[in-house]
PDB file of C-alpha atoms in Angstrom:
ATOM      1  CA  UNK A   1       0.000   0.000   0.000  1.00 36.00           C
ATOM      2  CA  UNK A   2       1.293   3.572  -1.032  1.00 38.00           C
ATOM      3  CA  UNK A   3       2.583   5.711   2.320  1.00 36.00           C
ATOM      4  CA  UNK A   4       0.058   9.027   2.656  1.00 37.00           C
ATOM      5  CA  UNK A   5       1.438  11.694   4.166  1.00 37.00           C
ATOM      6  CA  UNK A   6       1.312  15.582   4.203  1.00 36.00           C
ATOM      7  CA  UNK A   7       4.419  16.455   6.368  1.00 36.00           C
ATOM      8  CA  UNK A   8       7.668  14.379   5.463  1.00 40.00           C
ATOM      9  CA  UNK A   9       9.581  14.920   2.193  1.00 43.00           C
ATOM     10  CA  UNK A  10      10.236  12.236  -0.189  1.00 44.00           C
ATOM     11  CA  UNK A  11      13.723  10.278   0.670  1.00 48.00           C
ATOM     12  CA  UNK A  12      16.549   9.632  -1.637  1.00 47.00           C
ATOM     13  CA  UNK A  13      15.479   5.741  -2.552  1.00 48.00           C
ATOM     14  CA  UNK A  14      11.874   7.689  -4.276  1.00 59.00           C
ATOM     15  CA  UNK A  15      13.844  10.168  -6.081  1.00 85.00           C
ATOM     16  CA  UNK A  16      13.461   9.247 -10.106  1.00 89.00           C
ATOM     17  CA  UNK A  17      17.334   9.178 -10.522  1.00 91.00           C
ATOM     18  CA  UNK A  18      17.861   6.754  -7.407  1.00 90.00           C
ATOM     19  CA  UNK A  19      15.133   4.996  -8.845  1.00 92.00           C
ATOM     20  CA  UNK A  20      16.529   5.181 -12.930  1.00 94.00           C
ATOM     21  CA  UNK A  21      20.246   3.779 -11.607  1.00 95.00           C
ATOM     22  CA  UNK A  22      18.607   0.967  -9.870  1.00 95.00           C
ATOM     23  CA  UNK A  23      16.585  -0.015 -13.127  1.00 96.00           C
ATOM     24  CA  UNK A  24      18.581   0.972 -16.045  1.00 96.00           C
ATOM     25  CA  UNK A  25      21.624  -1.933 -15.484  1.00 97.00           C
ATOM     26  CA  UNK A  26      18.888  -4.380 -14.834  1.00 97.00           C
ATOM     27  CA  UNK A  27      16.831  -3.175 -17.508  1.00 97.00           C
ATOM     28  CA  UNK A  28      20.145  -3.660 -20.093  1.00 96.00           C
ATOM     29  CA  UNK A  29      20.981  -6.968 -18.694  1.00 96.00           C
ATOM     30  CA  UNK A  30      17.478  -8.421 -19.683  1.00 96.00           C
ATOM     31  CA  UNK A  31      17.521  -6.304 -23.081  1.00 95.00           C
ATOM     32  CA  UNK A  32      14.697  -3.557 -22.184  1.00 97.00           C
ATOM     33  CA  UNK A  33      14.455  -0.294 -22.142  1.00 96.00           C
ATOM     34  CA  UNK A  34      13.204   2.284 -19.793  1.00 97.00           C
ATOM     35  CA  UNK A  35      10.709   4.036 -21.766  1.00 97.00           C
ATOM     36  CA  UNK A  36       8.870   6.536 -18.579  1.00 96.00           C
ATOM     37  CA  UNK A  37       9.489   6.472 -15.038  1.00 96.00           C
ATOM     38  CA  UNK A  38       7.126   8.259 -12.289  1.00 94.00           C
ATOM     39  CA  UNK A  39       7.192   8.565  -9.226  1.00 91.00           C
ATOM     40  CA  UNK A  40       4.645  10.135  -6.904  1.00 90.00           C
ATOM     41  CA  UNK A  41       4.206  12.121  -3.607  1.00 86.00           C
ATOM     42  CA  UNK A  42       2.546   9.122  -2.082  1.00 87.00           C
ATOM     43  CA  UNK A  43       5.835   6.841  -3.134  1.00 88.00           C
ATOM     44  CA  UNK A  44       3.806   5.080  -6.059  1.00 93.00           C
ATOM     45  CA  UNK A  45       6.571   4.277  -8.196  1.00 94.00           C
ATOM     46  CA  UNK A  46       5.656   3.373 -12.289  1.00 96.00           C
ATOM     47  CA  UNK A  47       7.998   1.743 -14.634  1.00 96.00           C
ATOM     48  CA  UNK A  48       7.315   1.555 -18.116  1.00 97.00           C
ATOM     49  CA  UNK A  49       9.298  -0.545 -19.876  1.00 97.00           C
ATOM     50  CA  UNK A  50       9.791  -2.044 -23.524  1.00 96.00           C
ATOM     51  CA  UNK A  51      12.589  -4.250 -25.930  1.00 95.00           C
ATOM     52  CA  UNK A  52      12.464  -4.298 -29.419  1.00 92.00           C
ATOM     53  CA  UNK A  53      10.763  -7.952 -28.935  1.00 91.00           C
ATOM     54  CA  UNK A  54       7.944  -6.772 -26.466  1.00 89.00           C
ATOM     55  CA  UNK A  55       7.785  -7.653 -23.055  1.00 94.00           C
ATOM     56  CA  UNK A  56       5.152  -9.999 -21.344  1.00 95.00           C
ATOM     57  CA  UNK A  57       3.533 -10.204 -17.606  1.00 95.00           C
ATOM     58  CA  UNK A  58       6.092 -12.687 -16.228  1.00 97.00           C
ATOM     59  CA  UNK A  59       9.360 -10.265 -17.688  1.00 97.00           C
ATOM     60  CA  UNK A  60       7.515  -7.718 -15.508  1.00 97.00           C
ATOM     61  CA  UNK A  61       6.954  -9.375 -12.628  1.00 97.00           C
ATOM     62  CA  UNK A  62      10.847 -10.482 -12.682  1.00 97.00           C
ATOM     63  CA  UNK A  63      11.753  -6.640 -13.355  1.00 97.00           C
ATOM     64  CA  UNK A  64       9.719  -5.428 -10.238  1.00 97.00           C
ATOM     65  CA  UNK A  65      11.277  -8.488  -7.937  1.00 96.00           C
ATOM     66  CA  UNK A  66      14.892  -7.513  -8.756  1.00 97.00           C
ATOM     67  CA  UNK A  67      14.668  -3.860  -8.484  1.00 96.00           C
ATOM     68  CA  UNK A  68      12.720  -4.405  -5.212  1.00 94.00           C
ATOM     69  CA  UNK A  69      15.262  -6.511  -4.002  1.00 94.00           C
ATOM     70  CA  UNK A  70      17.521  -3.415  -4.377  1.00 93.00           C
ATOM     71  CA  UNK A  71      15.410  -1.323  -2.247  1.00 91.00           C
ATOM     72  CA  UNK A  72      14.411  -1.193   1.431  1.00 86.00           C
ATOM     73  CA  UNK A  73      11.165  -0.985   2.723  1.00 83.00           C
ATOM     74  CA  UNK A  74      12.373  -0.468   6.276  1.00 84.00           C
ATOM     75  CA  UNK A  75      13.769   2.490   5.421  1.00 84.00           C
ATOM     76  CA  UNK A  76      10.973   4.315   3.477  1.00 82.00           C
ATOM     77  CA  UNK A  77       7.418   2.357   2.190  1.00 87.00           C
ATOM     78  CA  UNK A  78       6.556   2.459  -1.570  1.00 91.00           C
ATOM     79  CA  UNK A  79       4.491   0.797  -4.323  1.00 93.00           C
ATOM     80  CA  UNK A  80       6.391  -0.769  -7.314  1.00 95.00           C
ATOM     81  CA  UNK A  81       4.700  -1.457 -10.458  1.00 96.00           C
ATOM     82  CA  UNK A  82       6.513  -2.305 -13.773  1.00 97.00           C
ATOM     83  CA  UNK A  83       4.266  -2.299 -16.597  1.00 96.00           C
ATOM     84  CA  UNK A  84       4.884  -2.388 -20.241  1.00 95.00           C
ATOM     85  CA  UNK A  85       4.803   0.592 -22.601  1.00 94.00           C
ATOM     86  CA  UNK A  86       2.398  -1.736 -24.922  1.00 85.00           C
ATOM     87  CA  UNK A  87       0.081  -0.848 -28.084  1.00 86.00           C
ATOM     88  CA  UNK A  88      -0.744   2.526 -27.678  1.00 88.00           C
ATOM     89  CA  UNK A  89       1.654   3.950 -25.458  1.00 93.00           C
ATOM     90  CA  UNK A  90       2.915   7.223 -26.767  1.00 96.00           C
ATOM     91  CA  UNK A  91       6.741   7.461 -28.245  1.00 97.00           C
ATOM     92  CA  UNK A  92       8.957   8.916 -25.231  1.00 95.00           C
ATOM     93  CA  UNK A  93      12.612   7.510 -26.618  1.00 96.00           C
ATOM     94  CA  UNK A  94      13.824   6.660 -29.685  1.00 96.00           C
ATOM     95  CA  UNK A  95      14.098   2.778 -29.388  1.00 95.00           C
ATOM     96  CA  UNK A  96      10.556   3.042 -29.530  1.00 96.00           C
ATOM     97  CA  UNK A  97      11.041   4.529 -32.693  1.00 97.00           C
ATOM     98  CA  UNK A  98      13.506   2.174 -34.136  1.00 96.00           C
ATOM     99  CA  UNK A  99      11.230  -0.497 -32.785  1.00 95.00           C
ATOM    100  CA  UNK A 100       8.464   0.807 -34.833  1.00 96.00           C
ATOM    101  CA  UNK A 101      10.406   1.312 -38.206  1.00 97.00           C
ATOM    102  CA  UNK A 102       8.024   0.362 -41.172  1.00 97.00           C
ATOM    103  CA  UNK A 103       4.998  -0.315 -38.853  1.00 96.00           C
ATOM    104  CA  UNK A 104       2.291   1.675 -38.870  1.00 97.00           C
ATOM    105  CA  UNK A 105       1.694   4.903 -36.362  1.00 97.00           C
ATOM    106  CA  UNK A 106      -0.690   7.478 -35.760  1.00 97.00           C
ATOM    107  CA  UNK A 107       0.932  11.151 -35.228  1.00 98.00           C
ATOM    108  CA  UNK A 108      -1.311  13.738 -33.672  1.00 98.00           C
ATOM    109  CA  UNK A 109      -0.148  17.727 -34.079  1.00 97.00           C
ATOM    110  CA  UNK A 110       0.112  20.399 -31.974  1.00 97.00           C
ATOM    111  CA  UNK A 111      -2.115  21.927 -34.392  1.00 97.00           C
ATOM    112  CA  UNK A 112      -4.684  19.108 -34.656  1.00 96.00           C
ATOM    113  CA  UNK A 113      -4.334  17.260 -37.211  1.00 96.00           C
ATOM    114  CA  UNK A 114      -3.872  13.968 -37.482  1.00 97.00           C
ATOM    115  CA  UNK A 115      -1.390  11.501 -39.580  1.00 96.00           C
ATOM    116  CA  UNK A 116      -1.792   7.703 -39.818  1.00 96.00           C
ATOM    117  CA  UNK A 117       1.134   6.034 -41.784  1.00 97.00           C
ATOM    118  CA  UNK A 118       4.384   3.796 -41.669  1.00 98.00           C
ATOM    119  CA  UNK A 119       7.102   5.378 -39.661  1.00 98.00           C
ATOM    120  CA  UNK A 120       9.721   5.562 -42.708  1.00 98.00           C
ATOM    121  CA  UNK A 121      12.798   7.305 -40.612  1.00 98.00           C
ATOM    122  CA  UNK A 122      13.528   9.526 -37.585  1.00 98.00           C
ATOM    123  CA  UNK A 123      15.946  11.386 -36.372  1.00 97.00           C
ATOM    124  CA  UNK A 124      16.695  13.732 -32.935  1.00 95.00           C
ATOM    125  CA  UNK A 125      14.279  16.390 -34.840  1.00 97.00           C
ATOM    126  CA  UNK A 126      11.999  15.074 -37.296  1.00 98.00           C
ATOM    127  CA  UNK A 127       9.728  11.955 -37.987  1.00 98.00           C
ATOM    128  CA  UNK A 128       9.064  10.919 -41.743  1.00 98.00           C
ATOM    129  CA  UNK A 129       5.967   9.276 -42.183  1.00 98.00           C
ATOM    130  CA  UNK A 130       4.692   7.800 -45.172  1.00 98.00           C
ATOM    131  CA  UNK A 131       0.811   7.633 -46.216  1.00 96.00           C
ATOM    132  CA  UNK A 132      -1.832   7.159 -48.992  1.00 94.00           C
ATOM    133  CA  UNK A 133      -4.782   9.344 -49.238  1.00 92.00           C
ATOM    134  CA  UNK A 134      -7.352   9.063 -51.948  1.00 90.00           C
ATOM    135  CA  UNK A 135      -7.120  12.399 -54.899  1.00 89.00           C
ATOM    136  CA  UNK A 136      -8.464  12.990 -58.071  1.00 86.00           C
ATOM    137  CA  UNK A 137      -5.768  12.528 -60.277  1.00 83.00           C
ATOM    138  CA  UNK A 138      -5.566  14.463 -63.768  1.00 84.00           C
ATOM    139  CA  UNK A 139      -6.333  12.472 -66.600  1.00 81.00           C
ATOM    140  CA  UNK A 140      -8.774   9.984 -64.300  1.00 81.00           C
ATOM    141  CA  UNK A 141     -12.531  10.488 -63.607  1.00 84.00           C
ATOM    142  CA  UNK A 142     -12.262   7.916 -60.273  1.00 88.00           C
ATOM    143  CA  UNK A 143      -9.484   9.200 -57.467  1.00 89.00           C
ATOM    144  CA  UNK A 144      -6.803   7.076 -56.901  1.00 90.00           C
ATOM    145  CA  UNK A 145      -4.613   6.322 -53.920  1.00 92.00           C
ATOM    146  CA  UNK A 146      -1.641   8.957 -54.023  1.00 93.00           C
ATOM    147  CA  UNK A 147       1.190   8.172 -51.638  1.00 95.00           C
ATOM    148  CA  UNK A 148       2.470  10.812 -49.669  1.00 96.00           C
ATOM    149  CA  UNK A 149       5.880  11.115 -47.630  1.00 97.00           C
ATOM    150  CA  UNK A 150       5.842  13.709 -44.709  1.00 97.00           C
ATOM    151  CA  UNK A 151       8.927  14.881 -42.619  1.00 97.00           C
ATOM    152  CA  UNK A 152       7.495  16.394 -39.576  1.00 97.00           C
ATOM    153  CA  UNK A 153       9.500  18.390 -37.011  1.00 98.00           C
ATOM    154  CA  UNK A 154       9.409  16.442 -33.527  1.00 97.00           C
ATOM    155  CA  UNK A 155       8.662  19.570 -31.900  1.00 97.00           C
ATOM    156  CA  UNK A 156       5.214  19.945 -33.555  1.00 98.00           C
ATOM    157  CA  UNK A 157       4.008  16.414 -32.788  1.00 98.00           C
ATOM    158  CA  UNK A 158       1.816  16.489 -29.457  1.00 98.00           C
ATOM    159  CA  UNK A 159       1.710  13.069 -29.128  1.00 97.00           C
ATOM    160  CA  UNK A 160       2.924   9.551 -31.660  1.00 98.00           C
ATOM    161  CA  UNK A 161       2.275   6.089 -30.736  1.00 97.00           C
ATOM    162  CA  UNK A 162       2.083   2.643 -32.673  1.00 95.00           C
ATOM    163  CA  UNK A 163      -0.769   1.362 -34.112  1.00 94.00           C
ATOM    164  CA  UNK A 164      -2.415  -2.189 -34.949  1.00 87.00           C
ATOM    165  CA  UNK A 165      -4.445  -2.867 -37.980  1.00 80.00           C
ATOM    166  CA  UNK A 166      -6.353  -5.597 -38.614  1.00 78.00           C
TER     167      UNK A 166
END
């Protein structure tokens, strides 16, 4: 159970970069990759973690019990979860990216608009997406699928995650 309180600051073991050099070796040893780390007031700590293979439940559950092991209760009381960063989860490093190369993702814009394609290529400051929309081309009465290739400045996507089609 998380530790309420009001009047006591949080200690060094809930502090994310106590918490980031316990993972991060243990994390590299098992081939994963931190992708977002939280920690709240109450001592709730959240991992979420990925590889370029996925991760399942019992990974997790393996995770949590060796970075617990590296942590003591007596000293302050927490609440450990390690979760992965599954279908859906937003982008936060680039593995994630290079995990998602050629798979399809939906981008959504600071400015609202919306892009569903393959991720083609990234880089520290821009995203290249590749999509098909359907145009009237000249010369054709019916519209046909035109492909389009977008480079889009990281710093004007709000928010990219994978996507599943079936």
């Amino acid at each position: 159970m998380p530790c309420h309180r009001t009047d006591r600051t949080i200690t060094k073991i809930m502090e994310i970069e106590y918490v980031k050099s316990i993972a991060t070796p243990i994390l590299s040893n098992r081939e994963l990759f931190l992708v977002d780390l939280k920690v709240s007031r109450d001592n709730v700590i959240e991992l979420f973690v990925d590889s370029l293979n996925g991760v399942n439940i019992q990974t997790c559950i393996e995770v949590s019990r060796e970075i617990e092991s590296h942590m003591n209760r007596d000293e302050e009381d927490f609440e450990l979860t390690v979760a992965s960063a599954g279908i859906g989860y937003p982008f936060k490093v680039d593995s994630q990216f290079t995990k998602n190369l050629n798979k399809s993702v939906e981008a959504q814009l600071k400015d609202g608009k919306k892009i569903s394609g393959l991720l083609k290529a990234f880089d520290s400051t821009s995203v290249t997406i590749e999509y098909e929309t359907k145009e009237t081309v000249e010369g054709s009465k019916k519209k046909q699928l035109v492909t389009h290739t977008d480079i889009i400045q990281r710093e004007d996507i709000k928010e990219i995650h994978d996507v599943i089609k079936f």
